[in-house]
XYZ file of C-alpha atoms in Angstrom:
751
model
C -42.502 -30.452 29.430
C -41.655 -26.787 30.576
C -41.809 -24.290 28.292
C -40.647 -20.470 28.760
C -39.322 -17.532 26.681
C -35.682 -16.854 26.346
C -33.567 -14.208 24.009
C -30.203 -14.908 24.979
C -27.362 -12.418 25.029
C -24.328 -14.099 26.108
C -21.204 -12.426 25.226
C -17.286 -13.423 25.405
C -14.652 -11.459 26.324
C -11.857 -11.765 23.997
C -11.874 -14.008 21.341
C 4.569 -37.298 21.207
C 7.390 -37.542 19.923
C 10.296 -35.019 19.384
C 11.029 -32.762 16.338
C 14.545 -33.221 15.475
C 15.625 -29.554 16.600
C 15.492 -27.501 19.872
C 15.156 -23.980 21.110
C 16.939 -21.477 23.350
C 14.394 -20.256 26.383
C 16.761 -17.779 28.194
C 19.658 -20.028 28.423
C 17.685 -23.488 28.584
C 16.910 -25.602 25.754
C 13.379 -26.379 25.083
C 12.349 -29.638 22.677
C 9.489 -28.936 20.424
C 6.801 -31.517 20.840
C 5.095 -32.840 17.837
C 1.132 -32.714 18.076
C -0.444 -34.490 15.289
C -4.482 -34.168 16.363
C -6.818 -31.578 17.907
C -7.126 -33.976 20.817
C -3.265 -34.020 21.501
C -3.096 -30.159 21.388
C -6.214 -30.402 23.603
C -4.801 -32.746 26.111
C -2.105 -29.806 26.479
C -4.559 -27.420 27.415
C -5.871 -29.592 29.931
C -2.551 -29.868 31.318
C -1.706 -26.754 31.539
C -4.924 -26.228 33.691
C -3.651 -28.609 35.813
C -3.161 -25.856 38.727
C -6.447 -24.275 38.626
C -8.330 -27.565 38.715
C -6.775 -28.058 42.548
C -8.048 -24.410 43.198
C -11.405 -23.946 44.696
C -13.501 -21.041 43.449
C -12.034 -21.028 39.942
C -13.254 -17.461 38.073
C -13.771 -16.762 34.357
C -10.591 -14.080 35.147
C -8.470 -17.291 36.397
C -9.179 -19.287 33.320
C -8.398 -16.357 30.370
C -5.294 -15.615 32.302
C -4.436 -19.256 31.555
C -5.540 -18.684 28.079
C -2.959 -15.856 27.932
C -0.282 -17.892 28.894
C -0.295 -19.546 25.541
C 1.659 -17.966 22.240
C 0.720 -19.245 18.756
C 3.650 -18.884 15.936
C 1.906 -19.394 12.498
C 5.219 -21.152 11.274
C 6.993 -24.240 11.157
C 10.437 -22.417 11.506
C 12.668 -23.402 14.015
C 12.397 -20.317 16.548
C 16.112 -19.564 17.933
C 14.910 -17.901 21.176
C 11.641 -18.423 22.722
C 12.025 -15.501 25.682
C 11.377 -18.064 28.186
C 8.827 -20.523 26.738
C 8.488 -23.586 29.460
C 7.090 -25.846 26.920
C 7.124 -25.765 22.610
C 4.757 -27.709 20.754
C 4.511 -27.968 16.613
C 0.519 -28.830 15.674
C 1.165 -30.063 12.347
C -2.384 -29.967 10.952
C -2.648 -26.340 11.108
C 1.281 -26.060 10.833
C 1.805 -23.639 13.810
C 3.874 -23.397 16.844
C 2.253 -23.704 20.791
C 4.316 -21.597 23.106
C 3.465 -22.054 26.814
C 4.674 -19.347 29.577
C 4.462 -19.315 33.143
C 2.628 -15.765 33.138
C 0.495 -13.880 30.973
C 2.507 -11.018 31.055
C 5.832 -13.143 29.738
C 3.819 -14.355 26.909
C 2.779 -10.915 25.861
C 6.615 -9.835 26.219
C 7.631 -12.921 24.234
C 5.533 -11.962 21.593
C 6.690 -8.468 21.237
C 10.423 -9.757 20.994
C 9.199 -12.630 18.950
C 7.583 -10.419 16.229
C 11.027 -8.289 15.889
C 13.077 -11.518 15.201
C 10.219 -12.737 12.692
C 8.937 -9.963 10.674
C 6.171 -11.179 8.444
C 5.518 -13.870 10.507
C 1.974 -14.115 12.430
C 2.436 -14.455 16.021
C -0.153 -13.450 18.763
C -1.273 -14.391 22.289
C -4.315 -16.889 22.326
C -7.345 -15.103 22.805
C -9.698 -15.720 25.598
C -13.502 -16.308 24.906
C -16.270 -16.199 27.826
C -19.936 -17.224 27.147
C -21.540 -14.840 29.985
C -24.374 -13.355 29.771
C -24.034 -9.705 29.201
C -20.332 -9.663 30.062
C -18.363 -7.765 28.164
C -14.817 -6.712 28.644
C -14.394 -3.212 28.182
C -10.614 -2.790 27.820
C -10.506 -5.567 25.038
C -9.537 -5.062 21.282
C -11.789 -7.841 20.509
C -15.257 -8.721 21.671
C -16.932 -11.803 20.656
C -20.764 -13.152 21.110
C -22.370 -16.275 20.987
C -24.809 -15.433 18.410
C -27.949 -16.373 20.316
C -30.015 -13.004 20.872
C -30.622 -9.556 20.273
C -32.143 -8.494 23.732
C -32.073 -9.974 27.229
C -35.310 -10.685 28.671
C -36.310 -11.848 32.222
C -36.171 -14.987 32.430
C -38.794 -15.725 35.186
C -41.770 -17.097 33.900
C -44.049 -14.860 32.102
C -47.983 -14.804 32.093
C -48.254 -14.262 28.457
C -47.636 -17.279 26.080
C -45.129 -16.655 23.589
C -45.682 -17.800 20.172
C -43.052 -19.733 18.843
C -42.281 -19.701 14.918
C -41.890 -22.840 13.588
C -39.137 -22.035 10.877
C -38.634 -25.830 10.150
C -42.163 -25.693 8.405
C -41.496 -22.486 6.772
C -38.502 -24.094 5.299
C -40.469 -26.939 3.998
C -38.251 -29.356 5.881
C -41.149 -30.955 8.002
C -42.733 -32.157 4.831
C -39.083 -32.918 3.392
C -38.244 -35.091 6.562
C -41.170 -37.000 5.963
C -40.023 -37.789 2.093
C -36.658 -38.448 3.011
C -37.043 -40.976 5.984
C -36.483 -43.955 3.632
C -33.339 -42.407 1.639
C -29.876 -44.457 1.991
C -26.914 -42.888 3.281
C -25.912 -40.925 6.345
C -24.780 -37.181 7.177
C -23.236 -35.820 10.522
C -23.590 -32.352 11.569
C -20.817 -30.716 13.759
C -22.081 -28.854 16.502
C -18.891 -26.521 17.598
C -20.468 -25.368 20.832
C -21.061 -25.785 24.543
C -21.885 -29.645 24.621
C -24.775 -31.183 24.065
C -27.309 -32.836 26.887
C -26.535 -35.945 26.043
C -29.495 -37.631 28.137
C -31.853 -35.336 26.256
C -34.973 -37.469 24.578
C -34.333 -36.052 21.487
C -30.802 -37.044 20.833
C -31.415 -40.960 22.069
C -30.694 -41.985 18.446
C -29.347 -38.785 17.098
C -25.969 -38.567 18.721
C -22.915 -39.607 17.212
C -21.408 -40.644 20.501
C -18.337 -42.506 19.312
C -17.007 -38.960 17.591
C -18.390 -36.375 19.661
C -15.524 -34.986 21.880
C -14.898 -32.443 24.483
C -12.073 -30.189 23.336
C -12.329 -27.834 26.582
C -9.712 -27.382 28.912
C -11.614 -28.187 32.057
C -11.243 -31.575 34.670
C -14.372 -33.500 33.242
C -12.143 -35.377 30.728
C -11.580 -35.601 26.831
C -14.991 -37.658 26.195
C -17.410 -35.273 28.124
C -18.822 -33.813 25.858
C -21.972 -33.177 27.764
C -23.654 -29.700 28.042
C -24.044 -29.145 31.508
C -24.647 -25.669 32.487
C -24.877 -23.637 29.397
C -27.797 -24.929 27.088
C -26.659 -22.862 24.020
C -25.208 -26.248 21.869
C -28.110 -28.312 23.304
C -30.402 -25.905 21.946
C -28.937 -25.404 18.334
C -28.252 -29.270 17.814
C -32.022 -29.688 18.757
C -33.196 -27.558 15.903
C -30.856 -29.611 13.316
C -32.523 -32.983 14.543
C -36.048 -31.799 14.529
C -35.396 -30.816 11.104
C -33.903 -33.837 9.652
C -34.732 -37.623 9.452
C -32.455 -40.192 11.479
C -30.208 -40.852 9.094
C -28.475 -37.210 10.326
C -26.474 -37.707 13.303
C -25.134 -34.907 15.720
C -21.649 -34.844 16.706
C -20.903 -32.824 19.754
C -17.876 -30.535 19.700
C -17.612 -28.802 22.724
C -15.065 -26.348 23.134
C -16.488 -24.026 26.386
C -15.612 -25.371 29.712
C -17.658 -25.309 32.808
C -16.536 -21.499 33.487
C -17.909 -20.783 29.956
C -14.609 -20.256 28.875
C -12.820 -21.151 25.235
C -10.517 -19.763 23.292
C -9.593 -18.696 19.672
C -7.551 -21.414 19.097
C -9.756 -24.084 21.056
C -12.345 -23.378 18.361
C -9.941 -23.267 15.658
C -9.222 -26.932 16.895
C -12.966 -27.792 16.887
C -12.989 -27.112 13.109
C -9.852 -29.430 12.331
C -11.603 -32.153 14.653
C -14.727 -31.994 12.401
C -12.855 -32.405 9.258
C -10.808 -35.139 10.640
C -13.855 -36.994 11.881
C -15.685 -36.905 8.577
C -18.444 -34.198 9.330
C -20.141 -32.982 6.195
C -21.527 -30.043 7.871
C -20.189 -27.779 10.313
C -22.693 -25.776 12.463
C -21.021 -22.331 14.432
C -23.500 -20.612 16.282
C -20.742 -18.385 17.295
C -18.695 -15.344 16.487
C -16.986 -12.005 17.454
C -17.290 -8.715 16.250
C -14.232 -7.035 14.843
C -13.132 -3.659 16.678
C -10.668 -1.111 16.293
C -7.086 -2.720 17.119
C -7.931 -6.116 15.885
C -5.203 -6.935 13.518
C -6.681 -8.515 9.878
C -3.937 -11.302 10.052
C -5.773 -12.609 13.397
C -8.305 -14.289 11.453
C -5.514 -16.392 9.541
C -5.522 -19.378 11.815
C -9.055 -19.985 11.487
C -9.342 -18.996 8.135
C -6.703 -22.076 6.976
C -8.902 -24.225 9.172
C -11.823 -23.400 6.903
C -9.662 -23.812 4.036
C -9.283 -27.301 4.915
C -12.838 -27.971 5.340
C -13.524 -26.769 2.101
C -10.910 -29.087 0.548
C -12.595 -32.146 2.459
C -15.824 -31.312 1.296
C -17.658 -30.053 4.566
C -19.544 -27.239 4.568
C -19.395 -24.573 7.234
C -22.380 -22.585 8.225
C -21.837 -19.811 10.861
C -24.247 -17.271 12.355
C -23.713 -13.496 10.856
C -23.899 -11.653 14.275
C -26.434 -9.950 16.575
C -25.159 -6.354 16.646
C -27.409 -5.180 14.091
C -24.226 -4.101 11.988
C -22.114 -4.943 8.852
C -21.338 -8.410 8.721
C -17.752 -7.318 7.589
C -17.412 -6.623 11.206
C -18.218 -10.032 12.458
C -15.965 -13.365 12.214
C -16.313 -16.197 11.125
C -19.519 -14.486 9.161
C -16.927 -12.797 7.339
C -14.814 -15.327 6.143
C -14.890 -15.920 3.045
C -14.531 -19.412 3.374
C -18.071 -19.815 5.383
C -21.895 -19.135 4.571
C -23.133 -16.258 6.466
C -26.734 -16.627 8.038
C -28.834 -13.933 9.112
C -32.069 -14.060 10.955
C -35.432 -13.312 9.558
C -39.086 -13.588 11.042
C -42.606 -12.796 10.186
C -44.084 -9.103 10.141
C -46.324 -8.297 12.663
C -49.321 -9.337 10.492
C -47.948 -12.681 9.540
C -48.108 -11.721 5.866
C -44.494 -11.626 5.067
C -40.930 -12.056 6.570
C -38.560 -9.228 7.862
C -34.839 -9.303 8.834
C -34.960 -9.583 12.516
C -34.058 -6.320 14.187
C -30.882 -7.611 15.909
C -29.324 -9.581 12.739
C -26.589 -8.303 11.059
C -26.103 -7.268 7.420
C -24.052 -6.223 4.454
C -22.639 -7.928 1.336
C -21.418 -10.768 3.191
C -24.508 -12.134 3.995
C -24.844 -15.010 2.058
C -28.884 -16.444 3.338
C -31.276 -15.986 5.858
C -33.171 -18.615 7.813
C -35.819 -18.319 11.117
C -34.009 -16.958 14.110
C -37.018 -15.190 16.411
C -38.827 -17.290 18.698
C -37.283 -20.858 17.907
C -38.339 -23.810 20.110
C -36.005 -26.276 20.629
C -34.202 -28.761 23.596
C -32.667 -27.325 26.380
C -30.774 -28.949 29.614
C -32.651 -30.151 32.514
C -34.642 -32.977 33.465
C -36.512 -34.789 31.141
C -37.313 -33.350 27.773
C -36.985 -29.794 28.582
C -37.346 -27.321 25.848
C -37.247 -23.198 25.449
C -37.818 -20.297 22.984
C -34.864 -18.461 21.883
C -33.667 -16.230 19.372
C -30.687 -15.304 17.238
C -28.708 -15.857 14.738
C -27.654 -18.754 16.673
C -30.804 -20.379 15.978
C -30.812 -19.086 12.201
C -27.675 -21.300 11.467
C -28.807 -24.793 12.578
C -31.840 -23.912 10.062
C -29.453 -23.660 6.849
C -26.944 -26.574 8.401
C -30.100 -28.789 8.449
C -30.759 -28.264 4.836
C -27.175 -28.769 4.070
C -27.378 -31.877 5.616
C -30.258 -32.968 3.287
C -28.030 -32.073 0.209
C -25.412 -34.034 1.260
C -27.749 -37.150 2.124
C -28.719 -36.627 -1.801
C -24.918 -35.618 -2.842
C -22.406 -36.990 -0.380
C -19.829 -35.736 -2.903
C -20.920 -32.071 -2.923
C -18.499 -29.708 -1.513
C -19.514 -26.342 -0.012
C -19.661 -24.572 -3.328
C -21.668 -26.758 -4.813
C -24.423 -26.893 -1.659
C -24.267 -23.409 -2.233
C -25.758 -23.877 -5.517
C -28.252 -25.995 -4.632
C -29.482 -23.064 -1.740
C -29.540 -20.301 -4.701
C -31.576 -22.953 -6.431
C -34.535 -23.358 -4.050
C -33.973 -19.500 -2.439
C -37.109 -17.437 -2.160
C -35.895 -14.110 -2.994
C -36.863 -11.536 -0.289
C -36.099 -7.659 -0.416
C -34.723 -6.255 -3.234
C -34.188 -8.497 -6.127
C -30.982 -11.091 -6.332
C -28.629 -10.847 -3.472
C -29.218 -8.063 -1.145
C -27.797 -6.718 2.397
C -30.834 -7.721 4.094
C -31.801 -11.152 3.297
C -28.789 -12.230 1.148
C -30.209 -14.727 -1.467
C -32.749 -15.378 0.902
C -34.255 -18.255 2.390
C -34.017 -21.830 1.279
C -37.580 -23.332 0.635
C -36.976 -27.194 0.486
C -40.418 -28.402 0.616
C -39.703 -30.181 -3.019
C -36.255 -30.864 -2.602
C -36.970 -34.705 -2.652
C -38.392 -34.459 -6.411
C -34.889 -32.251 -7.187
C -34.086 -34.843 -10.101
C -37.548 -33.486 -11.901
C -36.864 -30.085 -11.352
C -36.312 -28.601 -14.726
C -35.814 -25.130 -14.075
C -32.269 -23.344 -14.809
C -30.190 -23.971 -11.956
C -26.915 -22.442 -10.729
C -23.260 -23.460 -11.836
C -20.664 -24.191 -8.710
C -16.713 -23.092 -9.646
C -14.880 -24.434 -6.796
C -11.816 -22.430 -5.974
C -9.827 -21.179 -2.929
C -11.517 -17.959 -1.449
C -8.115 -16.526 -0.619
C -4.423 -16.774 -2.379
C -1.702 -15.124 -0.669
C 1.468 -14.366 -2.800
C 4.264 -11.806 -2.030
C 6.338 -9.270 -4.700
C 8.762 -12.244 -4.772
C 6.240 -14.029 -7.206
C 6.379 -10.855 -9.580
C 7.438 -12.733 -12.478
C 5.761 -16.411 -11.880
C 2.435 -16.536 -13.406
C 0.061 -18.855 -11.657
C -3.046 -20.521 -12.157
C -5.609 -20.860 -10.121
C -6.964 -24.167 -8.703
C -10.421 -24.569 -10.004
C -12.997 -27.526 -9.647
C -16.036 -26.793 -12.093
C -18.402 -29.737 -11.451
C -21.814 -28.187 -11.645
C -22.596 -26.213 -14.793
C -21.534 -26.104 -18.629
C -21.179 -22.655 -18.988
C -17.733 -20.945 -20.460
C -15.445 -19.605 -18.029
C -13.998 -16.026 -17.743
C -11.822 -14.258 -15.741
C -10.804 -10.583 -14.854
C -9.171 -8.646 -11.563
C -10.873 -5.921 -9.869
C -7.386 -3.999 -9.987
C -4.688 -4.783 -12.118
C -2.169 -2.454 -9.725
C -2.379 -5.769 -7.933
C -2.767 -8.692 -10.337
C -3.720 -9.325 -13.976
C -5.170 -11.955 -15.572
C -4.474 -13.607 -18.978
C -6.873 -16.106 -20.154
C -6.715 -18.068 -16.975
C -3.276 -17.235 -15.837
C -2.935 -14.487 -13.067
C 0.451 -12.346 -12.565
C 1.173 -10.242 -9.859
C 1.834 -6.271 -9.951
C 1.905 -4.762 -6.918
C 1.181 -4.914 -3.206
C -2.499 -4.672 -1.987
C -5.521 -6.690 -2.267
C -7.903 -7.247 -5.531
C -10.427 -10.331 -6.449
C -10.552 -12.634 -9.292
C -13.795 -12.784 -10.765
C -14.462 -16.102 -12.423
C -17.841 -15.980 -14.294
C -19.420 -19.270 -15.725
C -21.595 -18.208 -18.731
C -25.321 -18.672 -18.754
C -26.505 -21.904 -20.964
C -29.880 -22.968 -21.686
C -29.687 -25.285 -18.431
C -27.588 -22.743 -16.086
C -27.662 -19.236 -14.950
C -24.863 -17.194 -14.988
C -22.905 -17.777 -11.690
C -19.679 -15.948 -10.581
C -17.175 -16.858 -7.493
C -14.776 -14.440 -6.270
C -10.747 -15.315 -5.336
C -9.336 -12.908 -3.060
C -5.436 -12.330 -4.041
C -3.521 -10.877 -1.303
C -0.067 -9.467 -2.013
C 2.318 -8.846 0.636
C 5.984 -7.045 0.161
C 8.310 -9.387 -0.929
C 11.680 -10.615 0.402
C 15.181 -9.062 -0.891
C 18.018 -11.439 -1.821
C 21.566 -9.643 -1.138
C 24.394 -11.260 -3.133
C 27.953 -10.342 -1.915
C 30.792 -11.589 -3.651
C 33.550 -11.298 -1.068
C 32.726 -11.687 2.569
C 36.519 -11.580 3.845
C 39.176 -8.695 3.390
C 42.520 -8.745 5.040
C 44.655 -5.452 4.467
C 47.449 -3.412 5.835
C 46.953 0.167 7.278
C 49.237 1.259 4.714
C 47.387 -0.139 1.740
C 45.055 2.203 -0.056
C 41.329 2.484 0.420
C 38.974 0.160 -1.460
C 35.499 -0.489 -2.548
C 33.088 -3.431 -1.272
C 30.351 -4.587 -3.346
C 26.778 -6.291 -3.410
C 24.135 -6.771 -5.762
C 20.183 -6.882 -5.136
C 18.791 -9.925 -6.966
C 15.983 -9.156 -9.082
C 12.878 -8.635 -8.618
C 14.229 -6.572 -5.091
C 14.218 -3.137 -6.111
C 15.667 -1.710 -2.558
C 18.291 0.826 -2.777
C 21.422 -0.755 -1.973
C 23.740 1.093 0.845
C 26.322 -0.074 3.350
C 26.392 0.487 7.345
C 29.590 -0.720 9.550
C 29.471 -1.404 13.374
C 30.630 1.690 15.214
C 34.763 0.994 15.133
C 37.830 2.659 15.065
C 39.213 0.414 12.106
C 37.385 1.675 9.129
C 34.826 3.871 7.621
C 32.403 2.943 5.043
C 30.018 5.313 2.714
C 26.797 4.235 1.485
C 28.495 3.366 -1.892
C 30.762 1.093 -0.301
C 33.837 3.101 -0.147
C 36.265 1.992 2.875
C 38.492 4.441 4.592
C 41.043 2.195 6.479
C 41.779 4.278 10.274
C 43.292 1.256 12.423
C 43.619 -1.861 12.871
C 41.495 -5.020 14.013
C 38.607 -6.804 12.624
C 35.104 -5.220 12.211
C 31.663 -5.918 9.710
C 30.181 -4.215 6.965
C 26.670 -4.948 6.292
C 25.137 -4.603 2.756
C 21.357 -3.383 3.437
C 18.414 -3.582 0.722
C 16.661 -0.468 1.893
C 12.604 -1.177 1.990
C 10.763 -0.140 -1.133
C 6.981 0.240 -1.958
C 7.002 -3.453 -2.910
C 10.238 -4.837 -0.734
C 10.815 -5.252 3.031
C 14.413 -4.294 4.287
C 17.231 -6.807 4.105
C 20.446 -6.949 5.573
C 23.499 -9.310 3.944
C 25.322 -12.062 6.010
C 28.520 -10.041 7.518
C 31.427 -8.465 5.515
C 34.685 -9.228 7.764
C 37.597 -6.705 7.524
C 40.495 -7.445 9.184
C 43.348 -4.605 9.147
C 46.884 -5.299 10.290
C 50.357 -3.788 10.926
C 52.253 -3.131 7.963
C 54.886 -6.071 7.859
C 58.354 -5.570 8.380
C 60.268 -4.457 5.554
C 62.081 -7.293 3.560
C 65.776 -7.610 2.478
C 65.863 -6.779 -1.104
C 66.566 -9.608 -3.178
C 70.079 -9.801 -5.373
C 68.831 -9.838 -8.852
C 72.587 -10.714 -10.170
C 72.256 -14.136 -8.346
C 68.771 -14.269 -10.558
C 70.340 -16.865 -13.442
C 66.759 -17.347 -14.671
C 66.149 -13.115 -14.721
C 62.757 -13.852 -12.860
C 61.818 -11.132 -10.723
C 59.397 -11.053 -7.555
C 56.989 -8.207 -9.686
C 54.658 -10.601 -10.316
C 53.824 -11.671 -6.877
C 50.248 -10.994 -5.642
C 49.756 -7.755 -3.254
C 48.166 -9.671 -0.186
C 45.288 -7.104 -0.320
C 44.375 -7.605 -3.762
C 40.904 -9.860 -4.476
C 40.591 -12.495 -7.700
C 37.764 -11.946 -9.185
C 35.596 -15.560 -9.372
C 32.395 -15.923 -11.602
C 29.111 -16.639 -10.082
C 29.172 -20.816 -9.167
C 26.737 -23.035 -11.499
C 25.125 -26.081 -10.134
C 24.561 -28.688 -12.634
C 22.889 -31.670 -11.005
C 21.365 -32.341 -7.705
C 20.812 -36.070 -7.229
C 18.601 -37.165 -4.088
C 19.744 -40.762 -2.335
C 18.316 -42.236 0.951
C 18.966 -39.199 3.411
C 21.752 -37.897 1.064
C 22.122 -35.676 -1.624
C 24.595 -35.540 -4.440
C 25.419 -32.056 -5.721
C 27.513 -31.345 -8.954
C 28.815 -28.021 -9.881
C 30.861 -26.358 -12.976
C 34.381 -26.326 -12.150
C 36.099 -22.858 -11.973
C 39.974 -22.811 -12.975
C 40.430 -19.908 -10.610
C 38.719 -21.498 -7.525
C 41.271 -23.013 -4.719
C 37.941 -24.357 -3.125
C 34.358 -24.480 -3.011
C 31.650 -23.919 -0.212
C 28.043 -25.900 -0.609
C 25.547 -24.401 1.728
C 22.199 -25.844 2.334
C 19.001 -25.348 4.252
C 15.416 -26.031 5.227
C 14.217 -22.525 4.554
C 14.122 -20.993 1.078
C 15.735 -17.706 2.759
C 18.851 -20.290 3.981
C 18.226 -18.955 7.366
C 20.397 -21.117 9.596
C 22.111 -23.201 6.467
C 24.771 -25.299 7.011
C 28.248 -25.136 5.161
C 30.505 -27.872 3.979
C 33.996 -27.147 1.812
C 35.119 -29.231 -0.973
C 38.695 -29.205 -2.514
C 39.223 -26.971 -5.781
C 39.457 -29.873 -7.702
C 36.391 -31.316 -7.220
C 33.280 -30.703 -8.681
C 30.769 -32.863 -6.770
C 30.395 -33.772 -3.123
C 27.594 -35.808 -1.163
C 26.146 -34.048 1.793
C 25.079 -36.768 3.795
C 22.709 -37.078 7.153
C 20.076 -35.303 6.042
C 16.072 -35.569 6.785
C 14.565 -38.114 4.784
C 11.785 -36.416 2.943
C 12.330 -33.017 3.904
C 13.088 -30.518 1.327
C 16.206 -29.121 1.242
C 17.692 -25.649 -0.902
C 21.294 -25.729 -2.113
C 23.778 -23.364 -3.355
C 27.645 -23.357 -4.234
C 30.196 -20.905 -4.516
C 33.852 -20.698 -5.379
C 36.425 -19.498 -2.678
C 40.206 -18.276 -3.766
C 42.628 -17.840 -1.349
C 45.809 -15.627 -2.341
C 48.400 -14.489 0.303
C 46.122 -13.179 2.898
C 43.484 -12.019 0.896
C 40.290 -14.532 0.496
C 37.674 -14.139 -2.464
C 34.435 -15.920 -2.430
C 32.374 -15.877 -5.692
C 28.899 -15.231 -6.089
C 26.477 -18.144 -4.759
C 24.815 -20.164 -7.302
C 21.075 -20.235 -8.157
C 19.157 -22.018 -5.630
C 18.124 -25.365 -6.281
C 15.709 -27.341 -4.291
C 16.003 -30.874 -3.922
C 14.060 -33.395 -1.498
C 15.852 -36.387 0.193
C 14.844 -39.811 -0.131
């Protein structure tokens, strides 16, 4: 057996069927391909790398360049223009689109253009991640580290024997392993990393070979989850196997290829894969440091995967990082959806425990675990082992503890596992949770006798880590979805900033743009300690809706000046102004007063200006056509008008007729159809009915109905899809067309 000291520093660079739609890519039509599993996405990335696989001497830079050819659009909305994408995919699990380009420069330009087209939608180039020792990209906005050491030592054999720290014994898991050997059931820990040495003796009976996978975009094939040349994943997995009984299996989820490269998206796919294949625990001994220039929204993609993990009952343990800085600067340790693990070690006298000098700290640190001089498996022939240091080594200790909880309580979710950790935590540092050790380390020496433990326990409140709202939700109180399964205290709610959100009992009311926390507290009882859970509420600016009652005007040069009108639906609060394209036909004031200056057709737009609470919005075009005055008509011979009627009641062609806002009475879904019924208006000559898949009615289709009708059936809809529908009345009088306000939107799901 070979043993030598290794203190790692590995750093990253920068962290099928068709949908019924197509998009324009600089003049060519691109089909949107549906991807329903992480493996299908990985297969796309594998095919993307085909040209690299044919090349010799592929470098990390080559692989990073391929990754930057991908653009992620976090929206299901059909893109009208992809600006040159050669392939477009929609990943159903994550709800985002993946666009492939011929070059990284094209992808970068496309991001700039797409952000202009779709403000508020998170759009970014995929982020390359490299597993190179001591390699940092000085020009990168983000620097990522695989969290596995604070310092790099000489890897040659040393004369001084390094004493390994037996963290498994310290946490009582050597005793628990013996106590639990006859427990029923099983548990699976997914190790998202560089793979596992599948031939290592430690994994002979412990590796879940059926569900282990390679999601890396290299040439080894999707089943090649072996750890060929990195060793990191093997070391991490070895800690879990040594700390747990045979009922605990390891699912290897390999995300780093042979060059040591991965991407932010690939790692996110690893989380989805583990959840879909029923992993009980996920170990992520990796992370990246958030540096200036990194957008906070860049973490949304993975946070949403963590939210899916929480909902599925999977516990996610992640390394806090090795920069000796605030955990808030390290992701995914800073995610509200994960359990952040720091590193501790014995002091020089061996009498107590101290935080490792490389370990990140701060208020977001949850627990600490052994991370200095940890003995475990390594790649190589036979039973190769190494001693390594880092928060990467601390994390699998806590993941192993989580596996024990899942063995005993397979129905427990992450919040319930967390409460058990608190029950058995040994407090270090300042009393209670502190910035050096979190709640301390977990001692599971007596966990087998949990049923006989009469000490007070901590309660478990399961709630979403974050809820996103906009100012469009201003008048829509909501209730946080809470599961209170471990405890018997009384729940109370409070807001940390009532300028963002207020609480009334268990209901939350949005009040302004910003972020706050809703603190949910379970009161102390005879059996349980007081426990609190915090839910972040993020409120962004809303979208404004502009109603334009008349969208077409026909006038003559001699007509008097006139006024166009529009209104902003509440809760929109921007100032309404009118603008016109540059033209020789008319001029319009901000208040909507129009001065005619020539003949032709032009457009006027109503604009809701941006405010503190809402983004700028532009209405559909108001089309104005100005014609030459008609030639004078001979005066009628009134003497021949025996009935006494005159033409004074004839309507001026430039005059408009007032119509009421339409009212939808009923929407009835049928198979691929919807019947819409509305309240008739006596003045209406016809009706327009528009329908769309998006609430903002973008890309809406319109059908027309005779003014005598009060219903219409919209056909050829997509079964199972939700549609938004509006109706408005239309009246044509001479050359003037008057259109009433659109009705309030109704939503319906086609059968």
